[in-house]
XYZ file of C-alpha atoms in Angstrom:
300
model
C 7.472 -27.167 11.783
C 6.145 -23.658 11.420
C 3.827 -24.046 14.371
C 6.494 -25.363 16.680
C 8.787 -22.472 15.484
C 5.992 -19.945 16.168
C 5.334 -21.280 19.580
C 8.994 -21.412 20.500
C 9.520 -17.878 19.294
C 6.565 -16.662 21.237
C 8.176 -17.980 24.398
C 11.115 -15.909 23.624
C 8.965 -12.855 23.034
C 7.236 -13.513 26.292
C 10.646 -12.917 28.026
C 10.842 -9.561 26.423
C 7.712 -8.324 27.947
C 9.554 -6.267 30.611
C 12.086 -5.099 28.285
C 12.927 -1.531 27.072
C 9.973 0.171 25.125
C 10.020 3.235 22.978
C 7.581 6.167 22.899
C 5.547 4.071 20.303
C 4.208 2.210 23.203
C 2.586 5.199 24.490
C 1.548 6.102 20.922
C -0.485 2.894 20.597
C -1.879 3.227 24.291
C -3.143 6.668 23.340
C -4.705 5.375 20.104
C -6.504 2.681 22.179
C -7.905 5.407 24.348
C -9.017 7.619 21.430
C -10.901 4.848 19.674
C -12.412 3.463 22.920
C -13.723 6.844 24.076
C -14.490 9.072 21.179
C -17.184 8.779 18.534
C -15.874 7.778 15.139
C -16.018 11.165 13.610
C -13.653 12.461 16.276
C -10.870 10.006 16.122
C -8.862 12.020 13.619
C -9.488 15.344 15.340
C -8.370 14.574 18.887
C -5.107 16.274 19.755
C -4.945 16.110 23.604
C -1.762 14.325 23.192
C 1.008 14.917 20.814
C 0.557 11.256 19.705
C -2.383 11.978 17.409
C -3.959 9.145 15.334
C -2.253 9.123 12.008
C -2.598 5.671 10.635
C -5.342 4.688 8.121
C -8.953 3.892 9.364
C -8.532 0.039 9.241
C -5.803 0.301 11.811
C -7.940 2.613 13.792
C -10.625 -0.191 13.807
C -7.944 -2.567 14.796
C -7.071 -0.430 17.840
C -10.805 -0.070 18.717
C -11.125 -3.906 18.617
C -7.921 -4.152 20.838
C -9.369 -1.602 23.232
C -12.539 -3.809 23.794
C -10.206 -6.451 25.050
C -7.843 -4.183 26.826
C -10.598 -2.948 29.211
C -10.532 -6.264 30.793
C -6.860 -6.059 31.586
C -6.780 -2.405 32.963
C -9.465 0.191 32.288
C -7.114 2.975 33.147
C -5.095 2.369 29.963
C -8.089 3.624 28.089
C -8.357 6.974 29.980
C -7.798 9.598 27.381
C -5.711 11.966 29.473
C -3.707 9.272 31.262
C -0.423 10.088 29.340
C 2.557 7.668 29.722
C 0.406 5.237 31.700
C 2.226 1.913 31.803
C 0.973 -0.429 34.540
C 2.087 -4.055 34.331
C -1.254 -5.208 32.988
C -1.079 -2.478 30.372
C 2.308 -3.538 29.269
C 1.309 -7.176 29.502
C -1.707 -6.537 27.170
C 0.078 -4.453 24.593
C 2.867 -6.851 24.414
C 0.588 -9.940 24.015
C -1.353 -8.130 21.300
C 1.808 -7.929 19.179
C 2.795 -11.610 20.000
C -0.557 -13.020 19.114
C -1.084 -11.077 15.930
C 2.177 -12.383 14.705
C 0.158 -15.554 14.087
C -0.864 -13.756 10.748
C 2.783 -13.323 9.977
C 3.379 -17.001 10.709
C 0.519 -18.055 8.315
C 1.727 -15.751 5.558
C 5.067 -17.334 5.961
C 3.442 -20.666 5.700
C 1.524 -19.755 2.594
C 4.684 -18.409 0.803
C 6.472 -21.541 1.676
C 3.845 -23.651 -0.275
C 5.070 -21.994 -3.435
C 8.082 -24.196 -3.067
C 7.002 -27.868 -3.587
C 10.460 -29.671 -4.330
C 11.110 -30.770 -0.853
C 10.113 -30.373 2.821
C 13.355 -28.478 3.327
C 12.421 -25.814 0.762
C 9.152 -25.476 2.523
C 10.723 -25.188 6.024
C 13.666 -22.941 5.512
C 11.803 -19.951 4.144
C 9.301 -19.723 7.054
C 12.050 -20.299 9.524
C 14.192 -17.381 8.104
C 11.071 -15.106 8.148
C 9.980 -15.933 11.652
C 13.390 -15.627 13.140
C 14.104 -12.131 11.682
C 16.030 -10.436 14.390
C 15.258 -7.064 13.180
C 11.645 -7.709 13.364
C 11.982 -9.157 16.847
C 13.711 -5.935 17.935
C 11.365 -3.404 16.296
C 8.063 -5.231 17.321
C 8.846 -6.886 20.581
C 11.295 -4.409 22.201
C 10.771 -0.948 20.486
C 7.132 -1.859 20.068
C 5.191 -1.822 16.891
C 2.899 -4.064 14.841
C 4.876 -4.800 11.717
C 4.496 -8.532 12.003
C 0.689 -8.515 11.220
C 1.486 -6.151 8.348
C 4.239 -8.244 6.891
C 1.833 -11.158 7.349
C -0.773 -9.277 5.013
C 2.094 -8.544 2.510
C 3.117 -12.320 2.429
C -0.355 -13.375 2.048
C -0.619 -11.088 -0.945
C 2.541 -12.351 -2.524
C 1.595 -15.889 -2.041
C -1.730 -15.380 -3.856
C -0.142 -13.621 -6.554
C 2.509 -16.326 -7.195
C -0.391 -18.929 -7.237
C -2.209 -16.737 -9.818
C -5.076 -15.832 -7.196
C -4.769 -12.211 -8.435
C -7.880 -10.803 -6.826
C -6.995 -12.368 -3.472
C -3.513 -11.000 -3.801
C -4.818 -7.571 -4.619
C -7.233 -7.776 -1.679
C -4.639 -8.564 0.908
C -2.392 -5.725 -0.458
C -5.374 -3.238 -0.073
C -5.903 -4.391 3.533
C -2.260 -3.694 4.088
C -2.350 -0.354 2.533
C -5.415 0.566 4.806
C -3.520 -0.663 7.823
C -0.319 1.430 7.023
C -0.151 3.801 4.166
C 3.541 3.810 4.087
C 3.204 0.791 1.863
C 1.888 3.057 -0.870
C 5.461 3.005 -2.297
C 4.937 -0.446 -3.615
C 1.603 0.185 -5.041
C 3.010 0.998 -8.477
C 4.707 -2.357 -8.598
C 1.283 -3.980 -7.752
C -0.476 -1.932 -10.522
C 2.067 -2.928 -13.191
C 2.085 -6.496 -12.183
C -1.712 -6.987 -11.919
C -2.027 -4.952 -15.263
C 0.301 -7.259 -16.991
C -0.868 -10.555 -15.588
C -4.563 -10.101 -14.776
C -5.960 -7.323 -16.992
C -4.006 -8.037 -20.115
C -4.532 -11.876 -20.827
C -2.300 -11.849 -23.890
C 1.344 -13.198 -23.297
C 2.582 -11.367 -26.384
C 3.071 -7.557 -25.575
C 2.746 -6.135 -29.039
C 0.341 -3.186 -29.296
C -2.099 -5.209 -31.281
C -2.087 -8.095 -28.789
C -2.311 -5.652 -25.837
C -5.431 -4.133 -27.199
C -7.180 -7.320 -28.190
C -5.901 -9.149 -25.044
C -7.166 -6.438 -22.605
C -9.804 -8.010 -20.395
C -12.597 -5.421 -19.518
C -14.205 -8.123 -17.216
C -11.041 -8.675 -15.221
C -10.444 -4.892 -14.936
C -13.856 -4.422 -13.571
C -13.346 -7.231 -11.032
C -10.065 -5.645 -9.969
C -11.579 -2.172 -9.791
C -14.506 -3.460 -7.896
C -12.141 -5.033 -5.373
C -10.204 -1.716 -4.825
C -13.467 0.354 -4.407
C -14.933 -2.146 -2.052
C -12.042 -2.232 0.279
C -11.642 1.469 0.382
C -15.384 1.991 0.756
C -15.589 -0.205 3.736
C -12.496 1.629 5.246
C -13.532 5.152 4.568
C -17.305 5.369 4.315
C -17.686 5.723 8.109
C -15.474 8.889 7.752
C -17.462 10.519 4.951
C -17.508 14.169 5.646
C -14.178 14.101 7.356
C -11.947 12.789 4.478
C -9.941 15.924 4.397
C -9.125 15.737 8.099
C -8.167 12.028 7.771
C -5.907 12.711 4.873
C -4.226 15.549 6.630
C -3.306 13.188 9.337
C -2.134 10.486 6.994
C 0.055 12.879 4.935
C 1.115 15.590 7.592
C 3.310 17.613 5.291
C 3.052 20.645 7.394
C 5.063 18.931 10.091
C 8.227 19.009 7.981
C 9.589 16.885 5.127
C 11.413 14.421 7.443
C 8.689 13.756 9.951
C 7.618 10.466 8.383
C 7.846 8.475 5.052
C 11.601 8.447 5.030
C 13.531 7.167 2.182
C 16.710 6.759 4.204
C 19.188 7.226 1.448
C 17.436 10.115 -0.045
C 16.895 11.810 3.253
C 20.302 11.351 4.473
C 21.576 13.202 1.399
C 18.761 15.887 1.733
C 19.610 16.639 5.368
C 23.395 16.782 4.795
C 22.692 19.121 1.772
C 20.517 21.343 3.699
C 23.083 21.740 6.491
C 25.948 22.471 4.053
C 23.854 25.089 2.116
C 22.903 26.718 5.358
C 26.639 26.906 6.345
C 27.617 28.305 2.841
C 24.948 30.750 2.922
C 25.837 32.076 6.351
C 29.631 32.341 5.095
C 28.838 34.327 2.028
C 26.802 36.743 3.998
C 23.332 35.739 2.844
C 20.883 37.041 5.131
C 20.858 34.930 8.237
C 18.044 32.906 9.199
C 17.194 30.777 12.207
C 19.116 27.584 12.267
C 17.377 24.351 11.056
C 17.706 21.471 13.378
C 16.629 17.846 13.523
C 14.918 16.240 16.420
C 12.691 13.316 17.114
C 12.143 12.481 13.487
C 10.975 15.988 12.356
C 12.524 19.182 11.175
C 12.088 21.908 13.665
C 13.215 25.569 13.742
C 14.914 26.871 16.785
């Protein structure tokens, strides 16, 4: 059922290959060029294009792997200064890379469906709803992003946690976090869940039982998993960690450049505008007008 659904949806996605694409298409093409042409220690320094590499190293390795395949489609897509290059073969390759990596999303959906063992309907409905998510279809296969593979990692993590495979669940979340750091916002929930269910073996949460039921061994296993994943990801960039961090958390670009919490930032932007207008009206020293454009706060 899941395989058939995945194949049918892949056919629909193939029809969207020539559809509209956002600037994210060029962003990822440029990242293919960066990882293909430059040595590892230069990946997070390259700024020829405005679309600098600002995803974690594991995603950079993913782009590097794709670039090895992309060369056989169209080597010109990997030219570093070939801005906005979009030949048909380039479009085909990048679209196919999203479609094929959605297999991980399909597998994650399948794993989650196995949690429900009452009937085949229970196991079929969840993955069908996940795979036919219209929002994901629009964002990944028209706008152009790789959210499917990341949601696949998240689903694999959740499935393992539900099945009490706590280290596997933690591992897949760490892979996800090293693919796209915006998922850092759910790390506290993972920390509390794993602490409660894996590190503290006692079901009774009285202070005495928490202390006596705390498993040092499990904590070491969990800590080792965290250290191992981050080590594999970041060790090649030792000596350049500050530069990597400055790309992952570009606070100097403005508060609204990335990592939006939509409700909060909507209030923040309105309040900022209102305060500017009030300040102008009560003769506070006039400053240049703040404006919003292309996802970041700029000053004109």
